Amino acid sequence: MKKELFQLSNSELEVMQVLWDAGEPKNTKEICSALAPEKEWKYTTVSTLLGRMQEKGAISHEKRGKFFYYSPTIERSEYQKSRTHDLLNRMFGGSAKNMVAALIDDEDITQEEIEEIRSLFKL
């Protein structure tokens, strides 16, 4: 049985995306800058999110001079797989077929996306 990974809130996930995209450790000020202008979060807000993420084991930190630099503890793809498996189990009873059917029934999916999905199954 696979180990269940932590779950990030939407705000925590936005911070994690910054860290994944950066590909190197970032301090709180750098993370705030990367989130702006879309988010107008204060330094303290980002610090609180980083603290929660650290408690969950999602990130680690190292001190460099006066600042802490944060890094993800897992790769983006590992987290995506974990959350996808969780969604599959919770919403579709573990049935990938039912999940794909729900996606295809969605009005927003394009014919091109359907063809891409089909090509995935032609392994």
Coordinates of N, CA, C and O in Angstrom, one line a residue:
M1 N 0.8 -1.2 0.0 CA 0.0 0.0 0.0 C 0.9 1.2 0.0 O 1.8 1.3 0.8
K2 N 0.5 2.2 -0.8 CA 1.3 3.4 -0.9 C 1.1 4.3 0.3 O 0.0 4.4 0.9
K3 N 2.1 5.0 0.7 CA 2.1 5.9 1.8 C 1.3 7.2 1.3 O 1.6 7.7 0.3
E4 N 0.4 7.6 2.1 CA -0.4 8.8 1.8 C 0.5 10.0 2.1 O 1.0 10.2 3.1
L5 N 0.6 10.9 1.1 CA 1.3 12.1 1.2 C 0.5 13.2 1.8 O -0.8 13.1 1.9
F6 N 1.1 14.2 2.3 CA 0.4 15.4 2.9 C -0.5 16.0 1.8 O -0.3 15.8 0.6
Q7 N -1.5 16.7 2.3 CA -2.4 17.5 1.3 C -2.2 19.0 1.6 O -2.2 19.4 2.7
L8 N -2.0 19.7 0.5 CA -1.8 21.1 0.6 C -3.1 21.9 0.3 O -3.8 21.5 -0.5
S9 N -3.3 23.0 1.1 CA -4.4 23.9 0.8 C -4.1 24.6 -0.6 O -3.0 24.5 -1.1
N10 N -5.1 25.2 -1.1 CA -4.9 25.9 -2.4 C -3.8 27.0 -2.3 O -3.0 27.1 -3.2
S11 N -3.8 27.7 -1.1 CA -2.7 28.7 -0.9 C -1.4 28.1 -0.8 O -0.4 28.6 -1.4
E12 N -1.3 27.0 0.0 CA 0.0 26.3 0.1 C 0.5 25.8 -1.2 O 1.7 25.9 -1.5
L13 N -0.4 25.3 -2.0 CA -0.1 24.8 -3.4 C 0.5 25.9 -4.2 O 1.5 25.7 -5.0
E14 N 0.0 27.1 -4.1 CA 0.5 28.2 -4.9 C 2.0 28.5 -4.5 O 2.8 28.8 -5.4
V15 N 2.2 28.5 -3.2 CA 3.6 28.7 -2.7 C 4.5 27.5 -3.2 O 5.6 27.7 -3.7
M16 N 4.0 26.3 -3.2 CA 4.8 25.1 -3.6 C 5.1 25.2 -5.1 O 6.2 24.9 -5.5
Q17 N 4.1 25.7 -5.9 CA 4.4 25.9 -7.3 C 5.5 26.8 -7.6 O 6.4 26.6 -8.5
V18 N 5.6 27.9 -6.8 CA 6.8 28.8 -6.9 C 8.1 28.1 -6.6 O 9.0 28.2 -7.4
L19 N 8.1 27.3 -5.6 CA 9.3 26.5 -5.3 C 9.7 25.5 -6.3 O 10.8 25.3 -6.7
W20 N 8.7 24.8 -6.8 CA 8.9 23.8 -7.9 C 9.4 24.5 -9.2 O 10.4 24.1 -9.8
D21 N 8.8 25.6 -9.5 CA 9.2 26.4 -10.7 C 10.6 26.9 -10.6 O 11.3 27.0 -11.6
A22 N 11.0 27.3 -9.4 CA 12.3 28.0 -9.2 C 13.4 27.0 -9.3 O 14.5 27.3 -9.9
G23 N 13.2 25.7 -8.9 CA 14.2 24.7 -9.1 C 15.4 24.9 -8.1 O 16.4 24.2 -8.3
E24 N 15.3 25.9 -7.2 CA 16.4 26.1 -6.2 C 15.7 26.7 -5.0 O 14.6 27.3 -5.1
P25 N 16.4 26.6 -3.8 CA 15.8 27.2 -2.6 C 15.5 28.7 -2.7 O 16.3 29.4 -3.4
K26 N 14.4 29.1 -2.1 CA 14.0 30.5 -2.1 C 13.7 30.9 -0.7 O 13.2 30.1 0.1
N27 N 14.0 32.2 -0.4 CA 13.6 32.7 0.9 C 12.2 33.3 0.8 O 11.6 33.5 -0.3
T28 N 11.7 33.7 1.9 CA 10.3 34.2 2.0 C 10.1 35.5 1.1 O 9.1 35.6 0.4
K29 N 11.1 36.4 1.1 CA 10.9 37.6 0.3 C 10.9 37.2 -1.2 O 10.1 37.8 -1.9
E30 N 11.7 36.3 -1.6 CA 11.7 35.9 -3.0 C 10.4 35.2 -3.4 O 9.9 35.4 -4.5
I31 N 9.9 34.4 -2.5 CA 8.6 33.7 -2.7 C 7.5 34.8 -2.9 O 6.7 34.7 -3.8
C32 N 7.5 35.8 -2.0 CA 6.5 36.9 -2.1 C 6.6 37.6 -3.4 O 5.5 37.8 -4.0
S33 N 7.8 37.9 -3.8 CA 8.0 38.5 -5.1 C 7.5 37.7 -6.3 O 6.9 38.2 -7.2
A34 N 7.7 36.4 -6.2 CA 7.3 35.5 -7.3 C 5.7 35.4 -7.3 O 5.2 35.2 -8.4
L35 N 5.1 35.5 -6.2 CA 3.6 35.4 -6.1 C 3.0 36.7 -6.6 O 1.8 36.7 -7.1
A36 N 3.6 37.8 -6.4 CA 3.1 39.1 -6.9 C 3.2 39.2 -8.4 O 4.1 38.6 -9.0
P37 N 2.4 39.9 -9.1 CA 1.3 40.7 -8.7 C 0.0 40.0 -8.6 O -1.0 40.7 -8.2
E38 N -0.1 38.7 -8.9 CA -1.3 38.0 -8.7 C -1.9 38.0 -7.3 O -3.0 38.1 -7.1
K39 N -0.9 37.8 -6.4 CA -1.3 37.8 -5.0 C -0.7 39.0 -4.3 O 0.4 39.3 -4.5
E40 N -1.5 39.5 -3.4 CA -1.0 40.6 -2.6 C -0.8 40.2 -1.2 O -1.2 40.9 -0.2
W41 N -0.3 39.0 -1.0 CA -0.1 38.5 0.3 C 1.1 39.2 1.0 O 2.1 39.5 0.4
K42 N 0.9 39.4 2.3 CA 2.0 40.1 3.0 C 3.0 39.0 3.4 O 2.8 37.8 3.3
Y43 N 4.2 39.5 3.8 CA 5.3 38.7 4.2 C 4.9 37.7 5.3 O 5.2 36.5 5.2
T44 N 4.1 38.2 6.2 CA 3.6 37.4 7.3 C 2.7 36.2 6.9 O 2.8 35.1 7.4
T45 N 1.9 36.5 5.9 CA 1.0 35.5 5.3 C 1.8 34.3 4.7 O 1.6 33.2 5.0
V46 N 2.8 34.7 3.9 CA 3.6 33.7 3.3 C 4.4 32.9 4.3 O 4.6 31.7 4.3
S47 N 4.9 33.6 5.4 CA 5.7 33.0 6.4 C 4.8 32.0 7.2 O 5.2 30.9 7.5
T48 N 3.5 32.3 7.4 CA 2.6 31.4 8.0 C 2.4 30.2 7.2 O 2.4 29.0 7.7
L49 N 2.2 30.4 5.9 CA 2.0 29.2 4.9 C 3.2 28.3 4.9 O 3.1 27.1 5.0
L50 N 4.4 28.9 4.9 CA 5.6 28.2 4.9 C 5.8 27.3 6.2 O 6.2 26.2 6.2
G51 N 5.4 27.9 7.3 CA 5.4 27.2 8.6 C 4.5 26.0 8.6 O 4.8 24.9 9.0
R52 N 3.3 26.2 8.0 CA 2.3 25.0 7.9 C 2.9 24.0 7.0 O 2.7 22.8 7.3
M53 N 3.4 24.4 5.9 CA 4.0 23.4 4.9 C 5.1 22.6 5.5 O 5.3 21.5 5.2
Q54 N 5.9 23.3 6.3 CA 7.0 22.6 7.0 C 6.5 21.6 8.0 O 7.1 20.5 8.1
E55 N 5.5 22.0 8.7 CA 4.9 21.0 9.7 C 4.3 19.8 9.0 O 4.4 18.7 9.5
K56 N 3.8 19.9 7.8 CA 3.3 18.8 7.0 C 4.4 18.0 6.4 O 4.1 16.9 5.9
G57 N 5.6 18.5 6.4 CA 6.7 17.8 5.7 C 6.8 18.1 4.2 O 7.5 17.4 3.5
A58 N 6.1 19.1 3.8 CA 6.1 19.4 2.3 C 7.4 20.1 1.9 O 7.8 20.0 0.7
I59 N 8.0 20.9 2.8 CA 9.2 21.6 2.5 C 10.2 21.5 3.6 O 9.9 21.1 4.7
S60 N 11.4 21.8 3.3 CA 12.5 21.8 4.3 C 13.1 23.2 4.2 O 12.9 23.9 3.2
H61 N 14.0 23.5 5.1 CA 14.6 24.8 5.1 C 16.1 24.7 5.5 O 16.4 23.7 6.2
E62 N 16.8 25.7 5.1 CA 18.2 25.8 5.6 C 18.5 27.3 5.8 O 18.0 28.1 5.1
K63 N 19.3 27.5 6.8 CA 19.6 28.9 7.2 C 20.9 29.3 6.4 O 21.9 28.6 6.4
R64 N 20.8 30.5 5.7 CA 21.9 31.1 5.1 C 22.0 32.5 5.5 O 21.2 33.4 5.2
G65 N 23.0 32.8 6.4 CA 23.1 34.1 7.0 C 21.9 34.3 7.9 O 21.6 33.6 8.8
K66 N 21.2 35.4 7.6 CA 20.0 35.8 8.4 C 18.7 35.2 7.9 O 17.7 35.3 8.5
F67 N 18.7 34.5 6.7 CA 17.5 34.1 6.1 C 17.4 32.6 6.0 O 18.4 31.9 5.9
F68 N 16.1 32.1 6.0 CA 15.9 30.7 5.8 C 15.5 30.6 4.3 O 14.7 31.4 3.8
Y69 N 16.0 29.5 3.7 CA 15.7 29.2 2.3 C 14.9 27.9 2.3 O 15.3 26.9 2.9
Y70 N 13.9 27.9 1.5 CA 12.9 26.8 1.5 C 13.0 26.0 0.2 O 13.2 26.5 -0.9
S71 N 12.9 24.6 0.3 CA 12.9 23.7 -0.8 C 11.8 22.7 -0.6 O 11.5 22.3 0.5
P72 N 11.2 22.3 -1.7 CA 10.2 21.2 -1.7 C 10.9 19.9 -1.3 O 12.0 19.6 -1.6
T73 N 10.2 19.0 -0.5 CA 10.7 17.7 -0.2 C 10.4 16.6 -1.2 O 10.9 15.5 -1.1
I74 N 9.4 16.9 -2.1 CA 9.1 16.0 -3.1 C 9.0 16.7 -4.5 O 8.8 17.9 -4.5
E75 N 9.0 15.9 -5.5 CA 8.9 16.5 -6.9 C 7.4 16.7 -7.2 O 6.5 16.1 -6.6
R76 N 7.2 17.7 -8.1 CA 5.8 18.0 -8.5 C 5.1 16.7 -9.0 O 3.9 16.5 -8.6
S77 N 5.7 15.9 -9.8 CA 5.0 14.8 -10.3 C 4.6 13.8 -9.3 O 3.6 13.1 -9.4
E78 N 5.4 13.6 -8.2 CA 5.1 12.7 -7.1 C 3.8 13.2 -6.4 O 3.0 12.4 -6.0
Y79 N 3.8 14.5 -6.2 CA 2.6 15.1 -5.5 C 1.4 15.0 -6.4 O 0.3 14.6 -5.9
Q80 N 1.5 15.2 -7.7 CA 0.4 15.1 -8.6 C -0.1 13.7 -8.6 O -1.4 13.5 -8.6
K81 N 0.7 12.7 -8.6 CA 0.3 11.3 -8.6 C -0.5 11.0 -7.3 O -1.5 10.3 -7.3
S82 N 0.1 11.5 -6.2 CA -0.6 11.2 -4.9 C -2.0 11.8 -4.9 O -2.9 11.1 -4.4
R83 N -2.1 13.0 -5.3 CA -3.4 13.7 -5.2 C -4.4 13.1 -6.2 O -5.6 13.0 -6.0
T84 N -3.8 12.6 -7.4 CA -4.7 12.0 -8.4 C -5.2 10.7 -7.9 O -6.4 10.4 -8.0
H85 N -4.4 9.9 -7.2 CA -4.8 8.6 -6.6 C -5.9 8.9 -5.5 O -6.9 8.2 -5.5
D86 N -5.7 9.9 -4.8 CA -6.6 10.3 -3.7 C -8.0 10.6 -4.3 O -9.0 10.1 -3.9
L87 N -7.9 11.5 -5.3 CA -9.2 11.9 -6.0 C -9.9 10.7 -6.7 O -11.1 10.5 -6.5
L88 N -9.1 9.8 -7.3 CA -9.6 8.6 -7.9 C -10.4 7.8 -6.9 O -11.5 7.3 -7.1
N89 N -9.7 7.6 -5.8 CA -10.3 6.7 -4.7 C -11.5 7.4 -4.1 O -12.6 6.7 -3.8
R90 N -11.4 8.6 -3.8 CA -12.5 9.3 -3.0 C -13.7 9.6 -3.9 O -14.9 9.4 -3.5
M91 N -13.5 10.0 -5.1 CA -14.6 10.5 -6.0 C -15.1 9.4 -7.0 O -16.2 9.5 -7.4
F92 N -14.3 8.4 -7.3 CA -14.6 7.5 -8.4 C -14.5 6.1 -7.9 O -14.4 5.2 -8.8
G93 N -14.4 5.8 -6.6 CA -14.4 4.5 -6.1 C -13.2 3.7 -6.6 O -13.2 2.5 -6.7
G94 N -12.1 4.4 -7.0 CA -10.9 3.7 -7.5 C -11.0 3.3 -8.9 O -10.0 2.7 -9.5
S95 N -12.0 3.7 -9.6 CA -12.2 3.4 -11.0 C -11.6 4.5 -12.0 O -12.2 5.5 -12.1
A96 N -10.5 4.2 -12.6 CA -10.0 5.1 -13.6 C -11.0 5.3 -14.8 O -11.1 6.4 -15.3
K97 N -11.7 4.2 -15.1 CA -12.6 4.3 -16.2 C -13.7 5.3 -15.9 O -14.1 6.2 -16.7
N98 N -14.2 5.3 -14.7 CA -15.3 6.3 -14.3 C -14.7 7.7 -14.3 O -15.4 8.7 -14.7
M99 N -13.5 7.9 -13.9 CA -12.9 9.2 -13.9 C -12.7 9.7 -15.3 O -13.0 10.9 -15.6
V100 N -12.2 8.9 -16.2 CA -12.0 9.3 -17.6 C -13.3 9.6 -18.2 O -13.5 10.6 -18.9
A101 N -14.3 8.8 -17.9 CA -15.7 9.0 -18.5 C -16.2 10.4 -18.0 O -16.8 11.1 -18.8
A102 N -16.0 10.7 -16.7 CA -16.4 12.0 -16.2 C -15.7 13.2 -16.9 O -16.3 14.2 -17.2
L103 N -14.4 13.0 -17.2 CA -13.7 14.0 -17.9 C -14.2 14.2 -19.3 O -14.3 15.3 -19.8
I104 N -14.5 13.1 -20.0 CA -14.9 13.1 -21.4 C -16.3 13.7 -21.5 O -16.7 14.4 -22.4
D105 N -17.2 13.5 -20.5 CA -18.5 14.0 -20.4 C -18.5 15.5 -20.2 O -19.5 16.2 -20.4
D106 N -17.4 16.0 -19.7 CA -17.3 17.5 -19.4 C -17.4 18.3 -20.6 O -16.8 18.0 -21.6
E107 N -18.2 19.3 -20.6 CA -18.5 20.1 -21.8 C -17.3 20.9 -22.2 O -17.1 21.4 -23.3
D108 N -16.3 21.2 -21.3 CA -15.2 22.0 -21.5 C -14.0 21.3 -22.2 O -13.1 21.9 -22.6
I109 N -14.1 20.0 -22.3 CA -13.0 19.2 -22.9 C -13.1 19.3 -24.4 O -14.2 19.2 -25.0
T110 N -12.0 19.6 -25.1 CA -12.0 19.7 -26.5 C -11.8 18.4 -27.2 O -11.3 17.4 -26.6
Q111 N -12.2 18.3 -28.5 CA -11.9 17.1 -29.3 C -10.5 16.8 -29.3 O -10.1 15.6 -29.3
E112 N -9.6 17.8 -29.4 CA -8.2 17.6 -29.4 C -7.7 16.9 -28.1 O -6.9 16.0 -28.2
E113 N -8.2 17.4 -27.0 CA -7.9 16.7 -25.7 C -8.3 15.3 -25.7 O -7.6 14.4 -25.1
I114 N -9.5 15.0 -26.2 CA -10.0 13.6 -26.2 C -9.1 12.8 -27.1 O -8.7 11.7 -26.7
E115 N -8.6 13.3 -28.2 CA -7.7 12.5 -29.1 C -6.4 12.3 -28.3 O -5.8 11.2 -28.5
E116 N -5.9 13.3 -27.6 CA -4.7 13.1 -26.8 C -4.8 12.0 -25.8 O -3.9 11.2 -25.6
I117 N -6.0 12.0 -25.1 CA -6.2 11.0 -24.1 C -6.3 9.6 -24.8 O -5.7 8.6 -24.3
R118 N -6.9 9.5 -26.0 CA -6.9 8.2 -26.7 C -5.5 7.8 -27.0 O -5.2 6.6 -26.9
S119 N -4.7 8.7 -27.5 CA -3.3 8.3 -27.9 C -2.5 7.8 -26.7 O -1.6 7.0 -26.8
L120 N -2.8 8.3 -25.5 CA -2.2 7.7 -24.3 C -2.4 6.3 -24.1 O -1.6 5.5 -23.5
F121 N -3.6 5.8 -24.5 CA -4.0 4.4 -24.3 C -3.5 3.5 -25.4 O -3.7 2.3 -25.3
K122 N -2.9 4.1 -26.4 CA -2.4 3.3 -27.5 C -0.9 2.9 -27.3 O -0.1 3.1 -28.1
L123 N -0.6 2.6 -26.1 CA 0.8 2.2 -25.7 C 1.2 1.1 -26.5 O 2.2 0.8 -27.0

